[in-house]
mmCIF file of C-alpha atoms in Angstrom:
data_model
loop_
_atom_site.group_PDB
_atom_site.id
_atom_site.type_symbol
_atom_site.label_atom_id
_atom_site.label_comp_id
_atom_site.label_asym_id
_atom_site.label_seq_id
_atom_site.Cartn_x
_atom_site.Cartn_y
_atom_site.Cartn_z
ATOM 1 C CA LEU A 1 -19.582 31.918 0.029
ATOM 2 C CA LEU A 2 -17.318 28.922 -0.598
ATOM 3 C CA ARG A 3 -20.388 26.900 0.388
ATOM 4 C CA ASN A 4 -22.507 28.562 -2.061
ATOM 5 C CA ILE A 5 -20.232 28.305 -4.602
ATOM 6 C CA SER A 6 -19.610 24.966 -4.119
ATOM 7 C CA GLN A 7 -22.957 23.643 -4.038
ATOM 8 C CA LYS A 8 -24.079 25.686 -7.407
ATOM 9 C CA MET A 9 -21.218 23.584 -8.801
ATOM 10 C CA SER A 10 -21.577 19.932 -7.216
ATOM 11 C CA GLU A 11 -25.398 20.901 -8.410
ATOM 12 C CA LYS A 12 -24.541 21.568 -11.948
ATOM 13 C CA VAL A 13 -22.289 18.283 -12.035
ATOM 14 C CA ALA A 14 -25.373 16.280 -10.367
ATOM 15 C CA ARG A 15 -27.893 17.353 -12.489
ATOM 16 C CA SER A 16 -25.681 16.145 -16.150
ATOM 17 C CA ARG A 17 -25.399 12.668 -14.165
ATOM 18 C CA LEU A 18 -29.349 12.651 -13.264
ATOM 19 C CA LEU A 19 -30.202 13.057 -16.336
ATOM 20 C CA MET A 20 -28.092 9.296 -17.849
ATOM 21 C CA PHE A 21 -29.964 7.237 -14.889
ATOM 22 C CA GLU A 22 -32.770 9.054 -13.723
ATOM 23 C CA LYS A 23 -35.266 6.634 -15.596
ATOM 24 C CA TYR A 24 -33.865 3.889 -13.766
ATOM 25 C CA LEU A 25 -34.519 5.232 -10.315
ATOM 26 C CA GLY A 26 -36.870 4.298 -8.254
ATOM 27 C CA GLN A 27 -39.411 6.338 -6.004
ATOM 28 C CA ASN A 28 -37.920 4.947 -2.544
ATOM 29 C CA THR A 29 -33.283 5.707 -3.205
ATOM 30 C CA LEU A 30 -30.261 5.131 -1.254
ATOM 31 C CA ASP A 31 -27.577 7.032 -1.549
ATOM 32 C CA ILE A 32 -24.706 5.334 -0.696
ATOM 33 C CA GLY A 33 -21.784 7.462 0.260
ATOM 34 C CA LEU A 34 -23.732 10.820 0.355
ATOM 35 C CA GLY A 35 -20.389 13.080 -0.236
ATOM 36 C CA GLY A 36 -21.495 16.722 -0.369
ATOM 37 C CA GLY A 37 -24.900 15.470 -1.001
ATOM 38 C CA SER A 38 -25.919 17.382 -4.189
ATOM 39 C CA VAL A 39 -27.844 14.262 -6.244
ATOM 40 C CA SER A 40 -29.544 13.943 -2.890
ATOM 41 C CA LYS A 41 -30.542 17.243 -2.828
ATOM 42 C CA ILE A 42 -32.018 17.692 -6.627
ATOM 43 C CA LEU A 43 -33.971 14.119 -5.486
ATOM 44 C CA ILE A 44 -35.410 15.145 -2.736
ATOM 45 C CA ASP A 45 -36.138 18.519 -4.962
ATOM 46 C CA LYS A 46 -38.241 16.148 -7.267
ATOM 47 C CA LYS A 47 -39.729 14.901 -4.357
ATOM 48 C CA TYR A 48 -38.139 11.603 -4.350
ATOM 49 C CA ARG A 49 -37.672 9.785 -0.860
ATOM 50 C CA VAL A 50 -34.104 9.514 -0.666
ATOM 51 C CA SER A 51 -32.159 7.746 2.744
ATOM 52 C CA ASN A 52 -28.283 8.961 2.776
ATOM 53 C CA LEU A 53 -24.926 6.400 4.313
ATOM 54 C CA ASP A 54 -21.119 6.741 4.341
ATOM 55 C CA VAL A 55 -18.706 6.758 6.969
ATOM 56 C CA THR A 56 -18.523 10.139 7.825
ATOM 57 C CA ASN A 57 -20.325 13.548 7.037
ATOM 58 C CA THR A 58 -19.311 15.933 4.354
ATOM 59 C CA SER A 59 -22.602 17.106 3.045
ATOM 60 C CA LEU A 60 -22.358 20.542 2.382
ATOM 61 C CA TYR A 61 -26.382 20.567 2.604
ATOM 62 C CA PRO A 62 -27.464 21.493 6.773
ATOM 63 C CA ASN A 63 -30.544 19.783 5.975
ATOM 64 C CA ILE A 64 -28.698 16.492 4.254
ATOM 65 C CA LEU A 65 -27.215 14.620 6.696
ATOM 66 C CA PRO A 66 -25.545 10.916 6.384
ATOM 67 C CA ARG A 67 -26.761 8.226 8.600
ATOM 68 C CA ILE A 68 -23.165 6.510 9.884
ATOM 69 C CA TYR A 69 -22.468 3.614 9.843
ATOM 70 C CA ASP A 70 -19.171 1.584 10.042
ATOM 71 C CA GLY A 71 -18.121 0.890 5.848
ATOM 72 C CA GLU A 72 -18.734 -2.944 6.235
ATOM 73 C CA LYS A 73 -22.828 -3.463 7.605
ATOM 74 C CA PHE A 74 -25.818 -1.220 6.250
ATOM 75 C CA PRO A 75 -28.569 -0.723 8.698
ATOM 76 C CA TYR A 76 -31.356 -1.412 6.735
ATOM 77 C CA LYS A 77 -33.442 -5.024 5.713
ATOM 78 C CA LYS A 78 -33.219 -6.615 2.670
ATOM 79 C CA ASN A 79 -34.810 -4.511 -0.397
ATOM 80 C CA GLU A 80 -35.438 -1.825 1.736
ATOM 81 C CA PHE A 81 -35.288 0.163 -1.236
ATOM 82 C CA ASN A 82 -36.055 0.575 -5.108
ATOM 83 C CA THR A 83 -32.662 1.957 -5.750
ATOM 84 C CA GLY A 84 -29.239 2.484 -4.483
ATOM 85 C CA LEU A 85 -26.592 5.562 -5.731
ATOM 86 C CA LEU A 86 -23.083 4.465 -5.902
ATOM 87 C CA ILE A 87 -21.563 7.897 -7.447
ATOM 88 C CA CYS A 88 -18.127 7.800 -7.406
ATOM 89 C CA VAL A 89 -18.002 6.322 -4.366
ATOM 90 C CA LEU A 90 -16.372 2.461 -4.947
ATOM 91 C CA HIS A 91 -12.748 2.823 -5.558
ATOM 92 C CA ASN A 92 -12.428 4.911 -2.025
ATOM 93 C CA CYS A 93 -14.274 2.025 -0.475
ATOM 94 C CA VAL A 94 -11.554 -0.525 1.664
ATOM 95 C CA SER A 95 -13.744 -3.264 0.455
ATOM 96 C CA HIS A 96 -15.666 -2.054 -2.203
ATOM 97 C CA VAL A 97 -17.106 -6.228 -2.588
ATOM 98 C CA CYS A 98 -18.181 -5.689 0.487
ATOM 99 C CA VAL A 99 -20.282 -2.609 0.250
ATOM 100 C CA LEU A 100 -21.464 -4.083 -3.335
ATOM 101 C CA ARG A 101 -22.685 -6.900 -1.225
ATOM 102 C CA GLU A 102 -24.913 -5.112 1.120
ATOM 103 C CA ALA A 103 -25.846 -2.826 -1.409
ATOM 104 C CA MET A 104 -27.566 -5.173 -3.341
ATOM 105 C CA ARG A 105 -28.637 -6.713 -0.612
ATOM 106 C CA THR A 106 -30.632 -4.024 0.848
ATOM 107 C CA CYS A 107 -31.435 -2.088 -2.141
ATOM 108 C CA LYS A 108 -33.415 -4.320 -6.089
ATOM 109 C CA ARG A 109 -31.098 -1.928 -8.420
ATOM 110 C CA LEU A 110 -28.082 -0.594 -7.923
ATOM 111 C CA ILE A 111 -26.811 2.738 -10.362
ATOM 112 C CA ILE A 112 -23.085 2.814 -10.438
ATOM 113 C CA ILE A 113 -20.805 5.950 -11.667
ATOM 114 C CA GLU A 114 -16.983 4.739 -10.836
ATOM 115 C CA ASP A 115 -13.656 6.752 -12.170
ATOM 116 C CA THR A 116 -13.010 4.322 -14.836
ATOM 117 C CA HIS A 117 -9.540 3.825 -17.080
ATOM 118 C CA ARG A 118 -8.823 2.070 -20.073
ATOM 119 C CA ASN A 119 -5.009 1.904 -19.838
ATOM 120 C CA LYS A 120 -1.848 2.858 -17.678
ATOM 121 C CA PHE A 121 -1.828 6.578 -18.905
ATOM 122 C CA GLU A 122 -5.986 7.086 -18.204
ATOM 123 C CA LYS A 123 -5.466 5.680 -14.439
ATOM 124 C CA ILE A 124 -2.547 8.633 -13.976
ATOM 125 C CA LEU A 125 -4.614 10.900 -14.553
ATOM 126 C CA ILE A 126 -7.972 9.932 -12.939
ATOM 127 C CA ALA A 127 -6.031 9.407 -10.024
ATOM 128 C CA ALA A 128 -4.837 13.203 -9.899
ATOM 129 C CA ARG A 129 -7.891 14.513 -10.882
ATOM 130 C CA ASP A 130 -9.333 12.525 -7.632
ATOM 131 C CA ASN A 131 -6.576 13.448 -5.560
ATOM 132 C CA ILE A 132 -6.840 17.106 -6.221
ATOM 133 C CA GLY A 133 -10.691 17.974 -6.967
ATOM 134 C CA ASN A 134 -11.278 15.568 -3.861
ATOM 135 C CA PHE A 135 -8.486 16.403 -1.409
ATOM 136 C CA GLU A 136 -7.832 12.305 -1.135
ATOM 137 C CA PHE A 137 -4.538 11.446 -1.137
ATOM 138 C CA TYR A 138 -3.897 8.041 -1.032
ATOM 139 C CA MET A 139 -4.305 5.179 -3.298
ATOM 140 C CA HIS A 140 -7.590 4.546 -4.696
ATOM 141 C CA LYS A 141 -8.831 1.453 -5.862
ATOM 142 C CA TYR A 142 -9.653 2.547 -10.087
ATOM 143 C CA ARG A 143 -10.869 -0.699 -12.153
ATOM 144 C CA SER A 144 -11.504 -0.535 -15.839
ATOM 145 C CA SER A 145 -15.299 -0.962 -17.422
ATOM 146 C CA GLN A 146 -14.662 -4.329 -18.091
ATOM 147 C CA ASP A 147 -13.149 -5.257 -14.498
ATOM 148 C CA TRP A 148 -16.152 -3.645 -13.190
ATOM 149 C CA LEU A 149 -18.174 -5.820 -15.125
ATOM 150 C CA LYS A 150 -16.543 -9.549 -14.795
ATOM 151 C CA LEU A 151 -17.095 -8.580 -11.124
ATOM 152 C CA PHE A 152 -20.456 -7.702 -11.252
ATOM 153 C CA LYS A 153 -20.780 -11.317 -13.025
ATOM 154 C CA LYS A 154 -19.121 -13.101 -11.338
ATOM 155 C CA LEU A 155 -21.188 -11.910 -8.051
ATOM 156 C CA ASN A 156 -24.320 -12.852 -10.174
ATOM 157 C CA TRP A 157 -25.136 -9.838 -11.456
ATOM 158 C CA LYS A 158 -26.605 -7.785 -14.574
ATOM 159 C CA SER A 159 -25.472 -4.626 -16.300
ATOM 160 C CA ILE A 160 -28.863 -3.843 -18.033
ATOM 161 C CA TYR A 161 -27.519 -0.599 -18.991
ATOM 162 C CA THR A 162 -23.764 0.469 -19.228
ATOM 163 C CA GLU A 163 -22.455 3.818 -20.962
ATOM 164 C CA GLU A 164 -19.059 5.118 -20.758
ATOM 165 C CA TRP A 165 -17.427 8.949 -21.429
ATOM 166 C CA SER A 166 -14.743 11.047 -20.754
ATOM 167 C CA ASN A 167 -14.780 14.692 -19.542
ATOM 168 C CA ILE A 168 -12.604 17.635 -18.585
ATOM 169 C CA SER A 169 -13.474 18.810 -14.781
ATOM 170 C CA SER A 170 -14.261 22.774 -14.119
ATOM 171 C CA TYR A 171 -10.667 22.440 -12.746
ATOM 172 C CA GLY A 172 -9.623 21.377 -16.256
ATOM 173 C CA MET A 173 -8.173 18.018 -15.450
ATOM 174 C CA TYR A 174 -9.464 15.111 -17.516
ATOM 175 C CA GLY A 175 -11.376 11.838 -16.120
ATOM 176 C CA ARG A 176 -13.388 8.964 -17.517
ATOM 177 C CA GLN A 177 -16.337 7.381 -15.801
ATOM 178 C CA THR A 178 -18.570 4.833 -16.380
ATOM 179 C CA LEU A 179 -22.457 4.173 -15.677
ATOM 180 C CA PHE A 180 -23.520 1.186 -14.610
ATOM 181 C CA ILE A 181 -27.214 0.325 -13.680
ATOM 182 C CA ILE A 182 -27.043 -3.116 -11.695
ATOM 183 C CA GLU A 183 -29.948 -6.015 -10.912
ATOM 184 C CA PRO A 184 -29.013 -9.539 -9.878
ATOM 185 C CA ILE A 185 -29.533 -12.021 -12.274
ATOM 186 C CA GLU A 186 -32.938 -14.383 -11.695
ATOM 187 C CA LYS A 187 -32.723 -17.760 -10.821
ATOM 188 C CA VAL A 188 -34.586 -19.998 -12.568
#
């Protein structure tokens, strides 16, 4: 019963996110940081080819399991996937730069949604939401949208689309997130 409730709530959020970025997806997608697996489930139901990668298995779906890796080197070839998804993943990573580089090595385009903030108070609010909502009681590495864009530029990548929004979670807590569609800058 609890699993069914969690699946339904997660799928509702995943569907709303998918509306924002589905037009940027390729048919061959790598879901990096699978988490509960709701985005992958919906994509699989829509006939996308999806591979899943994570450092641990926390999937809500017995038939959607991640390939477990060490958090550093992805077990895939260069440009093996059209699209890589990093949905609320990077702030959990020991080295988000390492994960980003591996993601761009293995994927031609990245779709990233991250918890972001505009000021210190908002950072406290998103940290509280993340800790309580995900039962993750440790320090996360949150950045502002502008900090992420500066990092992408430093890595010689560009955001072809960026969208920011604030929301209230199903359990009543404030959050702010940003969607980035990232591609490498073409070398002339």
